Amino acid sequence: MWKIVDVSRGPAAAVTAAALSVVLIGAVPGTAYAYADSATGTVNTAGTALSVRSGPGTGYAAWRTVSDGSTVTLLCQTNGQSVTGTYGTTTLWDLLSNGGMVSDAYVHTGSDGQVVNSCAYVGDEPSSKTNPRSANGAIDWAFQRYRSTAYENLCLAFVAQAYGWGGSGWNTAEIGGDWESSNGYLKTSGIPPRGALVWYHNSVGTGHVAISLGEGKVIGTSVGGGVGVAGYLDHGSYRGWSVAYLPAAW
């Protein structure tokens, strides 16, 4: 049996037309839902600026704010800390087009539930060498250094330290990208999922690497002269992405 479930709150909903219907793929039980690739929403906090955080919870770094009444673009949604806000209590967090996350409890999307695709996370590294930090922990560490210039020309050290290591064990990001490629971990298709390492060539032969925020965004060094957020194709010669596996890290 096939059916379409309309999750719209009404004609005033500030959401893309593609997100107004949730399609049930297949029969019940074992349902799977297809959501929109993006949607717009309106921040509603009754006056207070809303903190944009590095991860799905109030314990993650608040690196900027959006004002009450602002229109925001949602790229994906993920579950995290439960928050009670203007639109009730929810565990949904929205990844915005600038790479940060806000609680859906303060965003009017036209729905009481999910309206865009779930955020994709990279899988665990393919060995027993577990990173000291998780993907969200690494991203939080990186956002705590937002706009810092201390890591210029140290992109590989930046991502290794973000994941909790002292260093990567490789001399350059070009060497690291070569290792990922020669060992079958470098993927050249698909948008890098959240937490993935994103690898590049550069003009001086040392390469570059950043951490994926998901949905086409990365955080890393050399964005306007410091740590910042960019599109994953903004850094020159894109090589591909890999799981956050640093076999020589210490």
Short mmCIF file of C-alpha atoms in Angstrom, two decimals:
data_model
loop_
_atom_site.label_atom_id
_atom_site.label_comp_id
_atom_site.label_asym_id
_atom_site.label_seq_id
_atom_site.Cartn_x
_atom_site.Cartn_y
_atom_site.Cartn_z
CA MET A 1 0.00 0.00 0.00
CA TRP A 2 1.29 3.45 -0.99
CA LYS A 3 0.21 6.74 0.48
CA ILE A 4 1.28 10.38 0.70
CA VAL A 5 1.31 12.10 4.06
CA ASP A 6 0.90 15.88 4.07
CA VAL A 7 2.76 17.41 7.01
CA SER A 8 2.00 21.05 6.17
CA ARG A 9 0.79 23.34 8.96
CA GLY A 10 -1.04 25.52 6.50
CA PRO A 11 -0.69 27.86 3.50
CA ALA A 12 1.41 30.35 5.48
CA ALA A 13 4.22 27.85 6.01
CA ALA A 14 7.64 29.25 5.21
CA VAL A 15 8.95 26.13 3.47
CA THR A 16 9.74 25.10 -0.10
CA ALA A 17 6.99 23.42 -2.06
CA ALA A 18 9.08 20.26 -2.32
CA ALA A 19 9.04 19.92 1.47
CA LEU A 20 5.26 20.21 1.90
CA SER A 21 4.65 16.52 1.26
CA VAL A 22 6.42 13.56 2.78
CA VAL A 23 6.24 10.51 0.55
CA LEU A 24 6.02 7.06 2.02
CA ILE A 25 8.27 4.79 -0.04
CA GLY A 26 7.13 1.19 0.11
CA ALA A 27 4.62 -0.51 2.31
CA VAL A 28 3.98 -0.35 6.04
CA PRO A 29 5.89 -1.63 8.03
CA GLY A 30 9.46 -0.74 7.04
CA THR A 31 8.75 2.78 5.89
CA ALA A 32 11.30 5.24 4.50
CA TYR A 33 10.70 8.91 3.90
CA ALA A 34 11.99 11.23 1.17
CA TYR A 35 12.34 14.86 2.23
CA ALA A 36 13.38 18.04 0.44
CA ASP A 37 17.02 18.83 -0.30
CA SER A 38 16.61 22.25 1.34
CA ALA A 39 13.94 24.47 2.83
CA THR A 40 13.52 27.97 4.21
CA GLY A 41 12.45 28.81 7.73
CA THR A 42 11.93 31.84 9.94
CA VAL A 43 13.62 32.27 13.30
CA ASN A 44 11.11 32.99 16.07
CA THR A 45 12.53 33.60 19.55
CA ALA A 46 10.23 36.45 20.62
CA GLY A 47 13.12 38.89 20.46
CA THR A 48 16.35 37.20 21.54
CA ALA A 49 19.05 36.39 18.99
CA LEU A 50 19.36 32.64 18.37
CA SER A 51 22.77 31.04 18.89
CA VAL A 52 24.17 29.13 15.91
CA ARG A 53 26.20 26.22 17.26
CA SER A 54 28.84 23.87 15.93
CA GLY A 55 26.79 20.76 16.72
CA PRO A 56 23.31 19.55 17.71
CA GLY A 57 23.25 20.66 21.34
CA THR A 58 23.62 23.67 23.62
CA GLY A 59 26.95 22.33 24.87
CA TYR A 60 28.56 22.94 21.47
CA ALA A 61 30.34 26.20 20.66
CA ALA A 62 28.11 29.14 19.75
CA TRP A 63 30.12 30.81 17.00
CA ARG A 64 27.53 33.33 15.77
CA THR A 65 23.87 34.33 16.18
CA VAL A 66 20.88 34.97 13.93
CA SER A 67 18.37 37.65 14.85
CA ASP A 68 14.73 37.04 15.63
CA GLY A 69 12.68 37.14 12.43
CA SER A 70 15.58 36.16 10.16
CA THR A 71 14.99 33.88 7.20
CA VAL A 72 17.33 30.89 7.21
CA THR A 73 18.03 28.08 4.77
CA LEU A 74 17.96 24.52 6.14
CA LEU A 75 20.24 22.03 4.36
CA CYS A 76 19.58 18.97 6.52
CA GLN A 77 18.31 17.98 9.96
CA THR A 78 19.69 15.68 12.65
CA ASN A 79 18.69 14.51 16.11
CA GLY A 80 20.46 15.91 19.14
CA GLN A 81 19.73 17.49 22.50
CA SER A 82 16.07 17.99 23.38
CA VAL A 83 15.19 21.69 23.47
CA THR A 84 11.94 23.43 24.43
CA GLY A 85 11.30 26.62 22.51
CA THR A 86 8.71 28.64 20.62
CA TYR A 87 7.40 25.60 18.74
CA GLY A 88 7.41 23.13 21.62
CA THR A 89 9.95 20.45 22.53
CA THR A 90 12.03 18.71 19.89
CA THR A 91 15.29 16.86 19.39
CA LEU A 92 15.60 18.09 15.78
CA TRP A 93 18.50 20.39 14.91
CA ASP A 94 18.81 22.22 11.62
CA LEU A 95 22.05 22.61 9.67
CA LEU A 96 21.97 26.08 8.12
CA SER A 97 23.50 27.20 4.85
CA ASN A 98 26.43 28.83 6.71
CA GLY A 99 27.41 25.48 8.25
CA GLY A 100 26.07 26.00 11.80
CA MET A 101 23.20 24.34 13.64
CA VAL A 102 20.16 25.68 15.48
CA SER A 103 17.37 23.95 17.37
CA ASP A 104 14.26 23.44 15.26
CA ALA A 105 12.26 24.49 18.34
CA TYR A 106 12.90 28.10 17.31
CA VAL A 107 12.48 27.80 13.54
CA HIS A 108 9.14 28.04 11.73
CA THR A 109 9.34 25.65 8.81
CA GLY A 110 5.67 24.90 8.27
CA SER A 111 5.89 21.50 9.93
CA ASP A 112 5.96 20.05 13.43
CA GLY A 113 8.53 17.50 12.23
CA GLN A 114 11.32 16.92 9.75
CA VAL A 115 11.15 18.79 6.43
CA VAL A 116 14.59 18.24 4.84
CA ASN A 117 16.88 15.24 4.44
CA SER A 118 18.71 13.82 7.44
CA CYS A 119 22.32 14.97 7.79
CA ALA A 120 24.71 12.30 6.54
CA TYR A 121 27.60 11.39 8.86
CA VAL A 122 30.78 9.63 7.77
CA GLY A 123 31.31 6.14 9.13
CA ASP A 124 33.96 5.11 11.64
CA GLU A 125 37.59 4.83 10.57
CA PRO A 126 38.36 1.37 9.15
CA SER A 127 40.71 0.17 11.88
CA SER A 128 41.10 -0.18 15.62
CA LYS A 129 42.86 3.21 15.71
CA THR A 130 39.93 5.17 17.10
CA ASN A 131 40.05 8.95 16.98
CA PRO A 132 39.99 10.56 20.45
CA ARG A 133 37.13 12.82 19.32
CA SER A 134 33.92 12.11 17.44
CA ALA A 135 32.92 13.95 14.26
CA ASN A 136 30.82 16.48 16.19
CA GLY A 137 33.57 16.84 18.77
CA ALA A 138 36.14 17.55 16.06
CA ILE A 139 33.87 20.08 14.38
CA ASP A 140 33.24 21.75 17.73
CA TRP A 141 37.01 22.01 18.34
CA ALA A 142 37.40 23.58 14.92
CA PHE A 143 34.64 26.14 15.48
CA GLN A 144 36.21 27.15 18.78
CA ARG A 145 39.10 28.39 16.63
CA TYR A 146 36.90 30.17 14.10
CA ARG A 147 38.76 33.10 12.49
CA SER A 148 42.05 32.12 14.15
CA THR A 149 45.14 32.72 12.01
CA ALA A 150 47.36 30.47 14.13
CA TYR A 151 46.92 27.45 11.85
CA GLU A 152 47.76 29.01 8.49
CA ASN A 153 49.91 26.57 6.48
CA LEU A 154 49.12 23.93 9.11
CA CYS A 155 45.92 22.46 7.67
CA LEU A 156 46.92 18.85 8.32
CA ALA A 157 47.86 19.57 11.93
CA PHE A 158 44.55 21.42 12.30
CA VAL A 159 42.38 18.46 11.26
CA ALA A 160 44.50 15.98 13.24
CA GLN A 161 44.24 18.09 16.40
CA ALA A 162 40.53 18.60 15.79
CA TYR A 163 40.12 14.83 16.00
CA GLY A 164 42.13 14.80 19.23
CA TRP A 165 45.63 13.87 18.06
CA GLY A 166 48.90 15.70 18.64
CA GLY A 167 49.74 15.46 14.95
CA SER A 168 48.91 13.50 11.80
CA GLY A 169 52.26 11.76 11.34
CA TRP A 170 52.41 12.97 7.71
CA ASN A 171 54.54 15.87 6.54
CA THR A 172 51.97 17.36 4.15
CA ALA A 173 48.33 17.05 3.19
CA GLU A 174 49.47 15.94 -0.28
CA ILE A 175 51.18 12.93 1.32
CA GLY A 176 48.09 12.26 3.41
CA GLY A 177 45.78 12.46 0.40
CA ASP A 178 48.12 10.17 -1.56
CA TRP A 179 47.98 7.61 1.28
CA GLU A 180 44.17 7.72 1.42
CA SER A 181 44.04 7.31 -2.37
CA SER A 182 46.57 4.48 -2.65
CA ASN A 183 44.87 2.55 0.16
CA GLY A 184 41.40 2.81 -1.33
CA TYR A 185 39.87 5.29 1.11
CA LEU A 186 39.60 8.35 -1.15
CA LYS A 187 36.14 8.77 -2.67
CA THR A 188 35.60 11.09 -5.62
CA SER A 189 31.82 10.88 -5.94
CA GLY A 190 29.08 12.23 -3.71
CA ILE A 191 29.04 15.20 -1.36
CA PRO A 192 31.42 14.67 1.58
CA PRO A 193 29.36 13.61 4.64
CA ARG A 194 29.67 15.35 8.00
CA GLY A 195 32.97 14.54 9.69
CA ALA A 196 34.78 13.39 6.55
CA LEU A 197 38.26 14.62 5.66
CA VAL A 198 38.19 16.57 2.38
CA TRP A 199 41.42 16.54 0.36
CA TYR A 200 42.83 18.91 -2.26
CA HIS A 201 45.90 19.50 -4.42
CA ASN A 202 47.42 22.98 -4.38
CA SER A 203 49.81 25.00 -6.50
CA VAL A 204 52.85 24.48 -4.25
CA GLY A 205 52.49 20.71 -4.00
CA THR A 206 51.79 20.47 -0.27
CA GLY A 207 48.06 19.85 -0.67
CA HIS A 208 45.23 20.93 1.59
CA VAL A 209 42.69 19.21 3.84
CA ALA A 210 39.56 20.32 5.73
CA ILE A 211 36.71 18.76 7.72
CA SER A 212 33.29 18.36 6.15
CA LEU A 213 30.30 19.93 7.88
CA GLY A 214 28.01 18.07 5.49
CA GLU A 215 25.81 19.26 2.64
CA GLY A 216 28.68 20.80 0.69
CA LYS A 217 30.33 22.80 3.51
CA VAL A 218 33.76 22.42 5.12
CA ILE A 219 35.60 24.06 7.99
CA GLY A 220 39.35 24.47 7.81
CA THR A 221 42.27 26.83 7.47
CA SER A 222 42.98 29.33 4.68
CA VAL A 223 39.45 30.70 4.44
CA GLY A 224 39.95 34.44 4.21
CA GLY A 225 43.31 34.07 5.95
CA GLY A 226 42.11 32.04 8.91
CA VAL A 227 39.85 29.23 10.10
CA GLY A 228 36.48 29.51 8.40
CA VAL A 229 33.65 27.85 6.51
CA ALA A 230 33.70 27.38 2.74
CA GLY A 231 32.07 25.32 0.04
CA TYR A 232 33.83 22.00 -0.46
CA LEU A 233 34.70 22.93 -4.04
CA ASP A 234 36.03 26.41 -3.17
CA HIS A 235 39.62 25.25 -2.50
CA GLY A 236 41.21 24.88 -5.91
CA SER A 237 41.82 21.31 -7.06
CA TYR A 238 39.45 18.97 -5.23
CA ARG A 239 40.73 15.40 -4.85
CA GLY A 240 37.93 13.73 -2.92
CA TRP A 241 36.98 12.78 0.63
CA SER A 242 37.77 10.00 3.05
CA VAL A 243 36.73 8.76 6.44
CA ALA A 244 38.56 10.48 9.30
CA TYR A 245 41.27 7.82 9.34
CA LEU A 246 44.77 9.04 10.28
CA PRO A 247 46.81 5.83 10.63
CA ALA A 248 50.10 7.58 11.47
CA ALA A 249 48.60 10.03 13.99
CA TRP A 250 50.11 10.31 17.44
#
